[in-house]
PDB file of C-alpha atoms and ligand atoms in Angstrom:
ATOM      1  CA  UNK A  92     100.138  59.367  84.084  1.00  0.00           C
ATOM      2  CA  UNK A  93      97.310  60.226  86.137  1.00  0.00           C
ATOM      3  CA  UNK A  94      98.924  61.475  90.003  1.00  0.00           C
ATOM      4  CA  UNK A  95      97.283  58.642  92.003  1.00  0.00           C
ATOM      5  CA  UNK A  96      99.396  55.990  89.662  1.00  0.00           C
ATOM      6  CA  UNK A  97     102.448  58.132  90.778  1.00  0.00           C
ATOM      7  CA  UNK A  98     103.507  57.307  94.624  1.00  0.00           C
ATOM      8  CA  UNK A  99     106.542  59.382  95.515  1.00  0.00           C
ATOM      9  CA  UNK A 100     109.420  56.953  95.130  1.00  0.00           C
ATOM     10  CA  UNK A 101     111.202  56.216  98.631  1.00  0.00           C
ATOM     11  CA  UNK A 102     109.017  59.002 100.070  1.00  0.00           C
ATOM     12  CA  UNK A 103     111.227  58.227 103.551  1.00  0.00           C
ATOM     13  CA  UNK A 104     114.597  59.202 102.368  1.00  0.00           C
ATOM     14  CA  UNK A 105     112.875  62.418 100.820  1.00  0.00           C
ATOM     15  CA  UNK A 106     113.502  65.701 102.918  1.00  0.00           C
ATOM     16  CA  UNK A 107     110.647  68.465 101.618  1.00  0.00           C
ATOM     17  CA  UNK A 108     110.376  71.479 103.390  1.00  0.00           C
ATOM     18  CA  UNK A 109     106.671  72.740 103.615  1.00  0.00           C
ATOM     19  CA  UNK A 110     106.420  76.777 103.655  1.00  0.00           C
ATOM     20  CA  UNK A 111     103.310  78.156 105.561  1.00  0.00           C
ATOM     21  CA  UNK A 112     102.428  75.204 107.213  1.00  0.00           C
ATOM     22  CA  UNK A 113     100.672  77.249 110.325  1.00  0.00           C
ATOM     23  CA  UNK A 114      98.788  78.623 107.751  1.00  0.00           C
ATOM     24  CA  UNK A 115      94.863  78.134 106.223  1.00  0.00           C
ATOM     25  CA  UNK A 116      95.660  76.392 103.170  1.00  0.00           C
ATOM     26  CA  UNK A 117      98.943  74.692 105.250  1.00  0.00           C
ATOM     27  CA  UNK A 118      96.484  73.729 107.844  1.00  0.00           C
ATOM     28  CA  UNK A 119      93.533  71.902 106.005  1.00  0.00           C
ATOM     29  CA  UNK A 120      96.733  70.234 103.542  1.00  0.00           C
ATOM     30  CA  UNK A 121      98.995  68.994 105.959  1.00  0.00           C
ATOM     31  CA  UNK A 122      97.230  65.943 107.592  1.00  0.00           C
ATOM     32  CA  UNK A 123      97.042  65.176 103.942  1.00  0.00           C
ATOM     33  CA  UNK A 124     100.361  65.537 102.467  1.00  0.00           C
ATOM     34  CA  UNK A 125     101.803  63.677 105.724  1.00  0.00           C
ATOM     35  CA  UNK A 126     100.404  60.605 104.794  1.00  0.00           C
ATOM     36  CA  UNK A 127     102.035  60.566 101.306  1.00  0.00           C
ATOM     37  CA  UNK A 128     105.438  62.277 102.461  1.00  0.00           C
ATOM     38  CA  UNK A 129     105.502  61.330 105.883  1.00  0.00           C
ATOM     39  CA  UNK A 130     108.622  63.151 107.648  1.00  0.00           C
ATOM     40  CA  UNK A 131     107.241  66.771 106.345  1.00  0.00           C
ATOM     41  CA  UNK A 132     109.400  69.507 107.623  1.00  0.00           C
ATOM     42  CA  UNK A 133     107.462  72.431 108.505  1.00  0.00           C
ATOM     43  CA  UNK A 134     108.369  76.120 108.132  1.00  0.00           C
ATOM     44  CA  UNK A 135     106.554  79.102 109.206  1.00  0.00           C
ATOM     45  CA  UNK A 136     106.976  82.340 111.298  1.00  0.00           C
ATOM     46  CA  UNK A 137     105.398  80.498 114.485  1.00  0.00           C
ATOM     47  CA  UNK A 138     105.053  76.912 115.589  1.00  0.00           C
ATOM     48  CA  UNK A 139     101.932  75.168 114.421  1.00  0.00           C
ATOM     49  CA  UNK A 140      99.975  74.354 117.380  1.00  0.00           C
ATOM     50  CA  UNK A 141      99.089  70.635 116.872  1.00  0.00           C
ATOM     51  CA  UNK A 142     102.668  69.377 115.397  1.00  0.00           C
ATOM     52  CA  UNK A 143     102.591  65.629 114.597  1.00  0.00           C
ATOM     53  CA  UNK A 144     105.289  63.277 115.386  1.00  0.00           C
ATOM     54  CA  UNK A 145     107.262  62.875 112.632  1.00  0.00           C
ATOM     55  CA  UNK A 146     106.102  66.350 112.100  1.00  0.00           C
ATOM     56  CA  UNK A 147     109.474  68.971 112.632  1.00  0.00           C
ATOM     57  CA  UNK A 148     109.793  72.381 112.823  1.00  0.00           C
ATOM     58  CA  UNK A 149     112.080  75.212 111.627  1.00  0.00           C
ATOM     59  CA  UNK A 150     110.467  78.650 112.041  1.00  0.00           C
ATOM     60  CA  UNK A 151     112.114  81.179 109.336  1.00  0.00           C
ATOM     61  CA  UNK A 152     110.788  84.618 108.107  1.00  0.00           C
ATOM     62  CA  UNK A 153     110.509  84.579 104.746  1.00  0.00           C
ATOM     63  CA  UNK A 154     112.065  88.101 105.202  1.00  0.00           C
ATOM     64  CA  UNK A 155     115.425  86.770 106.472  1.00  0.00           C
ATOM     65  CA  UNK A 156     118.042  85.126 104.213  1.00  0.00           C
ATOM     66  CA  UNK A 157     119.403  83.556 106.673  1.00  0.00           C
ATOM     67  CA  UNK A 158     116.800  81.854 108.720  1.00  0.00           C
ATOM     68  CA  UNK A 159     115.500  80.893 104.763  1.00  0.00           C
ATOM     69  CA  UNK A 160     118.941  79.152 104.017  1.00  0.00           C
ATOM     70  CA  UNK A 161     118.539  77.322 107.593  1.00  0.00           C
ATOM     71  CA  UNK A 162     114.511  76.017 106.499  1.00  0.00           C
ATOM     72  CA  UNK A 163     115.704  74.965 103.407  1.00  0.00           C
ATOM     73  CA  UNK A 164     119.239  73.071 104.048  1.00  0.00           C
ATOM     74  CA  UNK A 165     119.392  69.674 102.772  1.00  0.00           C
ATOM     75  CA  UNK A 166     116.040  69.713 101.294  1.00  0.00           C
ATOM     76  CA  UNK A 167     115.068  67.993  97.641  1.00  0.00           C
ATOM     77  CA  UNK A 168     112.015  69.465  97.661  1.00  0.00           C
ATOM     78  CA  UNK A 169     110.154  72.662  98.851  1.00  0.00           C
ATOM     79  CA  UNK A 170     106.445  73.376  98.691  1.00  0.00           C
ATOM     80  CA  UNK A 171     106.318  77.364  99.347  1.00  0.00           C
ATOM     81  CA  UNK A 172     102.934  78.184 100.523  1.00  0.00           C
ATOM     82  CA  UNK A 173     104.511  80.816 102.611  1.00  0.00           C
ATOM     83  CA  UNK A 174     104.007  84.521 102.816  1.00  0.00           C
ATOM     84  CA  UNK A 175     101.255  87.080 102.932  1.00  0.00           C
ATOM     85  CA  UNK A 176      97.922  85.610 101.399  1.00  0.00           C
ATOM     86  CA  UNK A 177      95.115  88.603 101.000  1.00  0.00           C
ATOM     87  CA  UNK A 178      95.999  92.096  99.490  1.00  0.00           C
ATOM     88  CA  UNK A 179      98.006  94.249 102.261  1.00  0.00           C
ATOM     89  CA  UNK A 180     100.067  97.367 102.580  1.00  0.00           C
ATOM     90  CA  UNK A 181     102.730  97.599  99.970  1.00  0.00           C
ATOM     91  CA  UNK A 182     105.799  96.951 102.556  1.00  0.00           C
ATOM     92  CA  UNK A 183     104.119  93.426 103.730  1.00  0.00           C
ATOM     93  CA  UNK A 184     103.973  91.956 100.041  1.00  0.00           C
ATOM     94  CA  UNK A 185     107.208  93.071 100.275  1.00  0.00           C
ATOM     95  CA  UNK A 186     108.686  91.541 102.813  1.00  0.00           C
ATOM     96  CA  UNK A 187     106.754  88.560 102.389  1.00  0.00           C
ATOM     97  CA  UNK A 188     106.076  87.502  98.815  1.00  0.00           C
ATOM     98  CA  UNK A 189     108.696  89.805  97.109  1.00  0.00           C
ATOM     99  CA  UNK A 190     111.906  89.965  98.684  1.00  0.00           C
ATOM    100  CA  UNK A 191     110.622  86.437 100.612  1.00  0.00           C
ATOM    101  CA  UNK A 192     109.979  84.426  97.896  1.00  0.00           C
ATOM    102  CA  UNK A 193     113.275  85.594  95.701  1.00  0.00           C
ATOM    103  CA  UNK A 194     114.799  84.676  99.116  1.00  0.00           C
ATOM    104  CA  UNK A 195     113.189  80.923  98.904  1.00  0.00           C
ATOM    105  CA  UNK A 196     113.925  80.477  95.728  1.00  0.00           C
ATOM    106  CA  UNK A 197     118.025  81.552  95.849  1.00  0.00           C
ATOM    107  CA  UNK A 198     118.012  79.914  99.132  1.00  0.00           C
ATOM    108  CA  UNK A 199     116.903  76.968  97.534  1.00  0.00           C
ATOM    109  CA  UNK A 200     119.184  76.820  94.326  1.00  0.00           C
ATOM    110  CA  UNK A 201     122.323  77.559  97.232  1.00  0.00           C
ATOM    111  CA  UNK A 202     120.614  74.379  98.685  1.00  0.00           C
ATOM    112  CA  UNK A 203     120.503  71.825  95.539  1.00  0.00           C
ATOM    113  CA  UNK A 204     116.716  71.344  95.922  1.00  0.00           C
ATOM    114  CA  UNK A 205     115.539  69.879  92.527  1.00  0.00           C
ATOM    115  CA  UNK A 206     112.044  71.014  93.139  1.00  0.00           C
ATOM    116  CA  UNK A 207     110.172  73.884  93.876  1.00  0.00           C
ATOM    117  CA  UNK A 208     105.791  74.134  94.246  1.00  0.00           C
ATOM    118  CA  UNK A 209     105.495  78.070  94.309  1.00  0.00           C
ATOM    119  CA  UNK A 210     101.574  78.638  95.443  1.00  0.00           C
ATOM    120  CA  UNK A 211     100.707  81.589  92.995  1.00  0.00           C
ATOM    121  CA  UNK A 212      96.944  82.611  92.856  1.00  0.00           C
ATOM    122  CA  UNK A 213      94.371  83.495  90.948  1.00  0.00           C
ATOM    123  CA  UNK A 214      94.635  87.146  92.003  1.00  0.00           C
ATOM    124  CA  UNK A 215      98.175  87.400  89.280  1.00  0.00           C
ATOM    125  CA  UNK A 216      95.156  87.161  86.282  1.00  0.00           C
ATOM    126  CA  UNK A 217      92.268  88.729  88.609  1.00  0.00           C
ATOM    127  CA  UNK A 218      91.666  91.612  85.893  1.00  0.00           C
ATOM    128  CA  UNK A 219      90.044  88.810  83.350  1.00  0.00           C
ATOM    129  CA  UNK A 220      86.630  89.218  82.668  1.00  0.00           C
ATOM    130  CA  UNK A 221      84.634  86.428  83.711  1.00  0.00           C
ATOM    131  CA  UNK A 222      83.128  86.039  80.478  1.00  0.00           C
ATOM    132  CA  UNK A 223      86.588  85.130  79.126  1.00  0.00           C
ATOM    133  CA  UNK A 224      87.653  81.541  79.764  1.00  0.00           C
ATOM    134  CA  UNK A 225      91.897  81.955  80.067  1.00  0.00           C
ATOM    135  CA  UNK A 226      94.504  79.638  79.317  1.00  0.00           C
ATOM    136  CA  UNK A 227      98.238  79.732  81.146  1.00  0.00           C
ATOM    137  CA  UNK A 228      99.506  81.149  78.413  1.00  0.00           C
ATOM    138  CA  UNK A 229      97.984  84.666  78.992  1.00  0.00           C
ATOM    139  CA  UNK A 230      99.718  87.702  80.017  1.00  0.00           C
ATOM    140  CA  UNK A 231      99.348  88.321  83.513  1.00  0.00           C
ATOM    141  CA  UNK A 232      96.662  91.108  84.784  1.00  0.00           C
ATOM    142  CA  UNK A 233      97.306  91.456  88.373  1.00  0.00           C
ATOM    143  CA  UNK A 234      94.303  92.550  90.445  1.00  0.00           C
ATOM    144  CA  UNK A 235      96.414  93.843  93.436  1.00  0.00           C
ATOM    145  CA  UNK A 236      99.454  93.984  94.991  1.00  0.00           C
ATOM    146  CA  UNK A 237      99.399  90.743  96.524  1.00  0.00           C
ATOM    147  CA  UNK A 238      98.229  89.785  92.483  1.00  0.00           C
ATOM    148  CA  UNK A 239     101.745  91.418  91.118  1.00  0.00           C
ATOM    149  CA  UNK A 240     103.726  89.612  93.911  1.00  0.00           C
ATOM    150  CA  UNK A 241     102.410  85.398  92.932  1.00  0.00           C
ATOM    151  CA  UNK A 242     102.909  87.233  88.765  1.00  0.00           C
ATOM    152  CA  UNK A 243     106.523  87.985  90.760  1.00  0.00           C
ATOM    153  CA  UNK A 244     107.156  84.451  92.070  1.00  0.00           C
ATOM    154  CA  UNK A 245     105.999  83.040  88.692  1.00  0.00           C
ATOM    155  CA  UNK A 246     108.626  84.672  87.276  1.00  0.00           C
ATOM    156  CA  UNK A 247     110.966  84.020  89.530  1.00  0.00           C
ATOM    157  CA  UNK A 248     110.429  80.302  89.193  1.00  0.00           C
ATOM    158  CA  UNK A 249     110.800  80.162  85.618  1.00  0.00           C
ATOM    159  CA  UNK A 250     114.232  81.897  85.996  1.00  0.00           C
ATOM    160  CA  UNK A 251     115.321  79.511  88.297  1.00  0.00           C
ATOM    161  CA  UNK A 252     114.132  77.058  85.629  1.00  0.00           C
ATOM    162  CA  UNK A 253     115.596  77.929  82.925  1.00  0.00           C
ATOM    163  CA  UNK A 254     118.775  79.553  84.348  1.00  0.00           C
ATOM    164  CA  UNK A 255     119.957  76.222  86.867  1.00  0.00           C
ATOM    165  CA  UNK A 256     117.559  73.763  85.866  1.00  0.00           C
ATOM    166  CA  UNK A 257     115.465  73.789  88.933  1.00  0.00           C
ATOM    167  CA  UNK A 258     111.766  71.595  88.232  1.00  0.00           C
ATOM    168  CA  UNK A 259     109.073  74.613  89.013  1.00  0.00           C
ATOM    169  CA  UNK A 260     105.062  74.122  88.810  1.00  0.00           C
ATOM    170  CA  UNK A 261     103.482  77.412  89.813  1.00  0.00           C
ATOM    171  CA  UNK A 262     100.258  76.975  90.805  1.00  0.00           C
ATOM    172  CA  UNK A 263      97.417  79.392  90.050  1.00  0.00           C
ATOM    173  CA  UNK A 264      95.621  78.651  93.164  1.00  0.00           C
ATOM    174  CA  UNK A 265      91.582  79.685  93.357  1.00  0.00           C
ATOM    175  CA  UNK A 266      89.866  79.183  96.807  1.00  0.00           C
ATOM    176  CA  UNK A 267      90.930  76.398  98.750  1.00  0.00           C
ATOM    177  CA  UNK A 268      88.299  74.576 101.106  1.00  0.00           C
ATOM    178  CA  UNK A 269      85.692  71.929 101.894  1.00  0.00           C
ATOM    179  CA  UNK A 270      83.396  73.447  99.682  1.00  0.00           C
ATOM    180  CA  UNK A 271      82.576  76.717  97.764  1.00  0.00           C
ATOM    181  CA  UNK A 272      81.905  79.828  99.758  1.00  0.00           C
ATOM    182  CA  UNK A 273      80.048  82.178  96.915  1.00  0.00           C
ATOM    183  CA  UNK A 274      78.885  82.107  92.793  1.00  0.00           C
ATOM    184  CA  UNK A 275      82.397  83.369  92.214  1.00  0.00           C
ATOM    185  CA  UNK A 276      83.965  80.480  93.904  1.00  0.00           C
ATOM    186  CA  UNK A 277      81.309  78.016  92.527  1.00  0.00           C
ATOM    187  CA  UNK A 278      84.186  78.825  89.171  1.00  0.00           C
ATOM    188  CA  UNK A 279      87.520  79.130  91.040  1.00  0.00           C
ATOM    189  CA  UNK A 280      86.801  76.517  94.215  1.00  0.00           C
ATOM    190  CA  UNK A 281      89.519  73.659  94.926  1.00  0.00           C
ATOM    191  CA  UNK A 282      89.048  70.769  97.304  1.00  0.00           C
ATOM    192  CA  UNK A 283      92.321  70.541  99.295  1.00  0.00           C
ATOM    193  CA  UNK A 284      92.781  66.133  98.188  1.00  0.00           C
ATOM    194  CA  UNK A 285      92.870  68.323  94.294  1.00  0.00           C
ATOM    195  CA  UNK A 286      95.439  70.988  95.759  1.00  0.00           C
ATOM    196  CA  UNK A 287      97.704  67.777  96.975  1.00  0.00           C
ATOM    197  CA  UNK A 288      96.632  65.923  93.954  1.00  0.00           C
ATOM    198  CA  UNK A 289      98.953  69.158  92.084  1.00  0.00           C
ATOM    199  CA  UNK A 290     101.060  69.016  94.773  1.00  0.00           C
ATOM    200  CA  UNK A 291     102.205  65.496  94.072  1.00  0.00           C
ATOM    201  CA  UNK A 292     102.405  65.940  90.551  1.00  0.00           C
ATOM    202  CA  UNK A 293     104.609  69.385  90.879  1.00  0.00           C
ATOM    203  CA  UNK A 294     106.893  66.547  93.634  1.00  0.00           C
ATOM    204  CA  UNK A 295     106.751  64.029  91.508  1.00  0.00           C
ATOM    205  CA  UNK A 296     106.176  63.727  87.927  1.00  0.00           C
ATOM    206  CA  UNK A 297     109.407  63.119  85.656  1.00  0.00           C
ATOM    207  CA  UNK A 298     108.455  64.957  82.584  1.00  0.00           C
ATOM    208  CA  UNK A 299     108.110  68.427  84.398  1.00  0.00           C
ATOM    209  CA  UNK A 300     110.392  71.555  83.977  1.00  0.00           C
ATOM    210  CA  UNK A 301     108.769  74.677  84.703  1.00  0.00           C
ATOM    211  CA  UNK A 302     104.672  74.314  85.141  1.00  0.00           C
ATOM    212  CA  UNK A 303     102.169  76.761  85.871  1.00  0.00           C
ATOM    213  CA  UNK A 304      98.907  74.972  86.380  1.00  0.00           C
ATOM    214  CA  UNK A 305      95.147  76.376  87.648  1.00  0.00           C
ATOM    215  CA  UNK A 306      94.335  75.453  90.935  1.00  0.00           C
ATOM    216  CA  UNK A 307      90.729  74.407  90.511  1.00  0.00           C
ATOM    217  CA  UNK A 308      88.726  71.718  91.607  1.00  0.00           C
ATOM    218  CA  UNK A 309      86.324  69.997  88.687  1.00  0.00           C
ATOM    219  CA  UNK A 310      83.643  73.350  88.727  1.00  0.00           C
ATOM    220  CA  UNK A 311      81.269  73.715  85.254  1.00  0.00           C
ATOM    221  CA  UNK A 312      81.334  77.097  85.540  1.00  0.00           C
ATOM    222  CA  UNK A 313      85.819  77.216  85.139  1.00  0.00           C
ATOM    223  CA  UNK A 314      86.862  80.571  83.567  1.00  0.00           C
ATOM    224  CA  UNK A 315      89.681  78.992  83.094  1.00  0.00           C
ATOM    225  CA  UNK A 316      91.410  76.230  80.614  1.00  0.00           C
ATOM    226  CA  UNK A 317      93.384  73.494  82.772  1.00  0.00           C
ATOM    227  CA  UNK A 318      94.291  71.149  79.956  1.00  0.00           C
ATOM    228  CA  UNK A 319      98.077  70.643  81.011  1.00  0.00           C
ATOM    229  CA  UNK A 320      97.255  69.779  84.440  1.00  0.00           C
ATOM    230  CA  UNK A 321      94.893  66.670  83.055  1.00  0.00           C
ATOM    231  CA  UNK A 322      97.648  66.246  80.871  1.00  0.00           C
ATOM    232  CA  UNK A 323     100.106  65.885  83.534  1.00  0.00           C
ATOM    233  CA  UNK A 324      97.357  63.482  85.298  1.00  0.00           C
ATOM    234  CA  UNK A 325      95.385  65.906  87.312  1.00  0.00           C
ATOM    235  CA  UNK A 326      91.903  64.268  88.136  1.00  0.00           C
ATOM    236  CA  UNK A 327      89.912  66.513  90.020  1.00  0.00           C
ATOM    237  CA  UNK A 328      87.692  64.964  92.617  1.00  0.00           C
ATOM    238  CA  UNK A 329      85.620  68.139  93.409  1.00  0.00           C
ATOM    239  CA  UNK A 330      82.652  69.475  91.843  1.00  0.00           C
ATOM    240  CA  UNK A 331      81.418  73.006  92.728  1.00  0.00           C
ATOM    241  CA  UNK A 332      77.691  72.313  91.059  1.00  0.00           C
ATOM    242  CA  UNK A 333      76.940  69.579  94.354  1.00  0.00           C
ATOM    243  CA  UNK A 334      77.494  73.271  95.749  1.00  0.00           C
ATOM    244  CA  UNK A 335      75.230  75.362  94.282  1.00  0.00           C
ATOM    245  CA  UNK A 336      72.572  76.527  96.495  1.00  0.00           C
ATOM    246  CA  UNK A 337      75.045  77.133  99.122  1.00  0.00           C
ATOM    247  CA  UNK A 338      76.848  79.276  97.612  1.00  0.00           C
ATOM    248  CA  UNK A 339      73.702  81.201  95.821  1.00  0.00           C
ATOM    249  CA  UNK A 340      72.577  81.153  99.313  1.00  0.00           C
ATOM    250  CA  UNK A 341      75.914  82.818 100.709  1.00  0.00           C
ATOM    251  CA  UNK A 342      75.984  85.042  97.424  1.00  0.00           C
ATOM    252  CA  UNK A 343      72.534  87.156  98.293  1.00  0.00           C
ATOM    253  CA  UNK A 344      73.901  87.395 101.584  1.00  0.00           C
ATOM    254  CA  UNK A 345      77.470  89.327 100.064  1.00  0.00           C
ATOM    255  CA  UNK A 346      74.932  91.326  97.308  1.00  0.00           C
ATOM    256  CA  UNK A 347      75.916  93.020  94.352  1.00  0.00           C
ATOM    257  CA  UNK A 348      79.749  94.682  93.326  1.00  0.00           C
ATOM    258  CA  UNK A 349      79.784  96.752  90.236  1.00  0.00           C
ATOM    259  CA  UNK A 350      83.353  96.200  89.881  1.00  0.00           C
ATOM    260  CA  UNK A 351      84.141  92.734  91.299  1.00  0.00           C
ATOM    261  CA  UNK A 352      81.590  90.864  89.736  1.00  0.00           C
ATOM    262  CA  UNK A 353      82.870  91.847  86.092  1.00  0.00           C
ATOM    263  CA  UNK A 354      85.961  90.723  86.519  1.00  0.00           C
ATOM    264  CA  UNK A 355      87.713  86.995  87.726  1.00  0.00           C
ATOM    265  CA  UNK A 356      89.388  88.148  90.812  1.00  0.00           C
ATOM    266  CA  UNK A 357      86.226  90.108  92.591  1.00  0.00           C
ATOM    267  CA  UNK A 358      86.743  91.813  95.655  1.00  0.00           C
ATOM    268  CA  UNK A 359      90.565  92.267  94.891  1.00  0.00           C
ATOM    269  CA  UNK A 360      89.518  93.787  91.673  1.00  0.00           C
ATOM    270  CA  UNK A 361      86.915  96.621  93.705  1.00  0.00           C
ATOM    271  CA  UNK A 362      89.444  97.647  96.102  1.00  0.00           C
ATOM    272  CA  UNK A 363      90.884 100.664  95.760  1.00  0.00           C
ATOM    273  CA  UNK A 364      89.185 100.933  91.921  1.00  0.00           C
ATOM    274  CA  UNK A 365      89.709 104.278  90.878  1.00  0.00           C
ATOM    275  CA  UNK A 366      88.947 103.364  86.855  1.00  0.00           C
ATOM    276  CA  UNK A 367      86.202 102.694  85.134  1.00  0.00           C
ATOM    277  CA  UNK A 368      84.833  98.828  84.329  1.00  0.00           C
ATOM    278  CA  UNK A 369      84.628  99.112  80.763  1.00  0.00           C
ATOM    279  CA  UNK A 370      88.319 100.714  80.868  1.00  0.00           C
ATOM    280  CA  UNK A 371      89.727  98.185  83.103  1.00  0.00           C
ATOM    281  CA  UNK A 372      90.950  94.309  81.838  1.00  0.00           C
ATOM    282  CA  UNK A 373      92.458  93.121  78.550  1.00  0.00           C
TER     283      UNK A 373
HETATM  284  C1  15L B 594      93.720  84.029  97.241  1.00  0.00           C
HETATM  285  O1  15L B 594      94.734  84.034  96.578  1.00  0.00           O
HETATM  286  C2  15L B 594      93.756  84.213  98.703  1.00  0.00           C
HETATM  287  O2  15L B 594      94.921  83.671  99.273  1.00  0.00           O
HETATM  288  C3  15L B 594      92.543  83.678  99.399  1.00  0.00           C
HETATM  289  O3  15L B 594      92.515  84.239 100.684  1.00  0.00           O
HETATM  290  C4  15L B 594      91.245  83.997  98.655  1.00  0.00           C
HETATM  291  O4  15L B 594      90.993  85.349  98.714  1.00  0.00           O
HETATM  292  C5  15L B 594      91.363  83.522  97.225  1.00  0.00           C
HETATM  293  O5  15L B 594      92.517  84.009  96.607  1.00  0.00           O
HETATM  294  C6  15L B 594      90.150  83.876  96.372  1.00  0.00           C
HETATM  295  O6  15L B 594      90.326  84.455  95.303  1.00  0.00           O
HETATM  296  O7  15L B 594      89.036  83.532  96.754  1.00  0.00           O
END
């Protein structure tokens, strides 16, 4: 079933709650999604600035059970985008993507929503070498804090999964924007119409129970092996190659990293490296 063939049925009497939505990713995907889901409700610590009508808001912090429950009541759906989104002090993943997203996802299950997107990241397999193309089937080699929290949220999701049937597709995002920003994106980039392309299958598809799919746009250079995405009807639109000599051009700018540039998740990988390459990574 390829996504496009797959309109959301009755997308008017659907209530999905959109985590994050004031943020980057929640900002370039929400003019986007509203189209297919009109009647988005959006959550985030603060008010985004340009709301829509049709467009409502519920701020919560991830942080608080309560003001969760409240974002999430009466909701089918819930696209979690929310929570911290670089590396950061140990108490902010946390709050944020620790204690918040176990918070979203029991919140959730108290609710009755059937269906939860969970944005994971690349960073939850960062410690891959780049020579080594990866399924989803690998164990996961976090390349940070922020990497061990989305590995966290994974497995939250498939315990809310398999324990009370919730339908869960995880989604191992790379970099989201309009077009690849360095060589290492050139392999990891994703055009935000492919992000709500996986969106709308993760909403959508009936054959789904727990998913974890590579965010990635259609990039030659892939480290990684998205085969139940196109399965599931994924048909990327993006192709980092019409991007090269951008982001060759950007590269010489960043120069050389010992560390990151062995390894999938770069700059995640370098900071705070106190091992050695060649001892670090399955
Ligand atoms: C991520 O998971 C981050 O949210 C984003 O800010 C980028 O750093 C991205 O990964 C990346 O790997 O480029």
């Amino acid at each position: 079933m390829a996504a496009a063939d797959n309109p959301s049925p009755s997308p008017q009497s659907r209530r999905i709650v959109f985590t994050g939505a004031a943020g980057g990713i929640g900002t370039m995907i929400r003019p986007l999604l509203a189209k297919i889901y009109p009647g988005l409700i959006l959550s985030d610590k603060v008010e985004p600035k340009d709301l829509q009508p049709g467009e409502t808001f519920v701020a919560a912090d991830l942080a608080r059970p309560d003001e969760v429950a409240a974002a999430v009541e009466g909701a089918d759906s819930v696209i979690h985008l929310g929570g911290y989104s670089v590396e950061g002090p140990w108490d902010s993943i946390l709050q944020s993507n620790i204690i918040g997203c176990y918070n979203l996802f029991e919140a959730a299950r108290q609710a009755g929503v059937k269906r939860v997107i969970f944005a994971s990241s690349n960073h939850a397999v960062g410690f891959y070498p780049r020579k080594r193309r990866i399924g989803t089937d690998v164990t996961v080699r976090p390349d940070s804090r922020y990497g061990v929290s989305k590995a966290f949220g994974e497995a939250v999701g498939a315990l809310y999964a398999d324990k009370h049937g919730m339908i869960v597709t995880c989604l191992r995002i790379g970099n989201v924007g309009p077009r690849p920003l360095d060589v290492r994106r050139l392999a990891i980039w994703l055009l935000p119409e492919d992000l709500v392309q996986l969106i709308r299958i993760g909403l959508d598809h009936p054959d789904i129970r727990f998913e974890i799919l590579y965010g990635a746009s259609d990039n030659a250079t892939a480290w990684w092996d998205n085969a139940r995405a196109s399965e599931l009807g994924y048909r990327p639109t993006g192709k980092s190659e019409e991007h090269r000599a951008h982001a060759e051009a950007e590269q010489a700018r960043i120069g050389p990293d010992a560390v990151g540039d062995a390894f999938q998740g770069g700059s995640f990988c370098s900071l705070e490296f106190t091992n050695k390459v060649e001892r670090a990574g399955p």
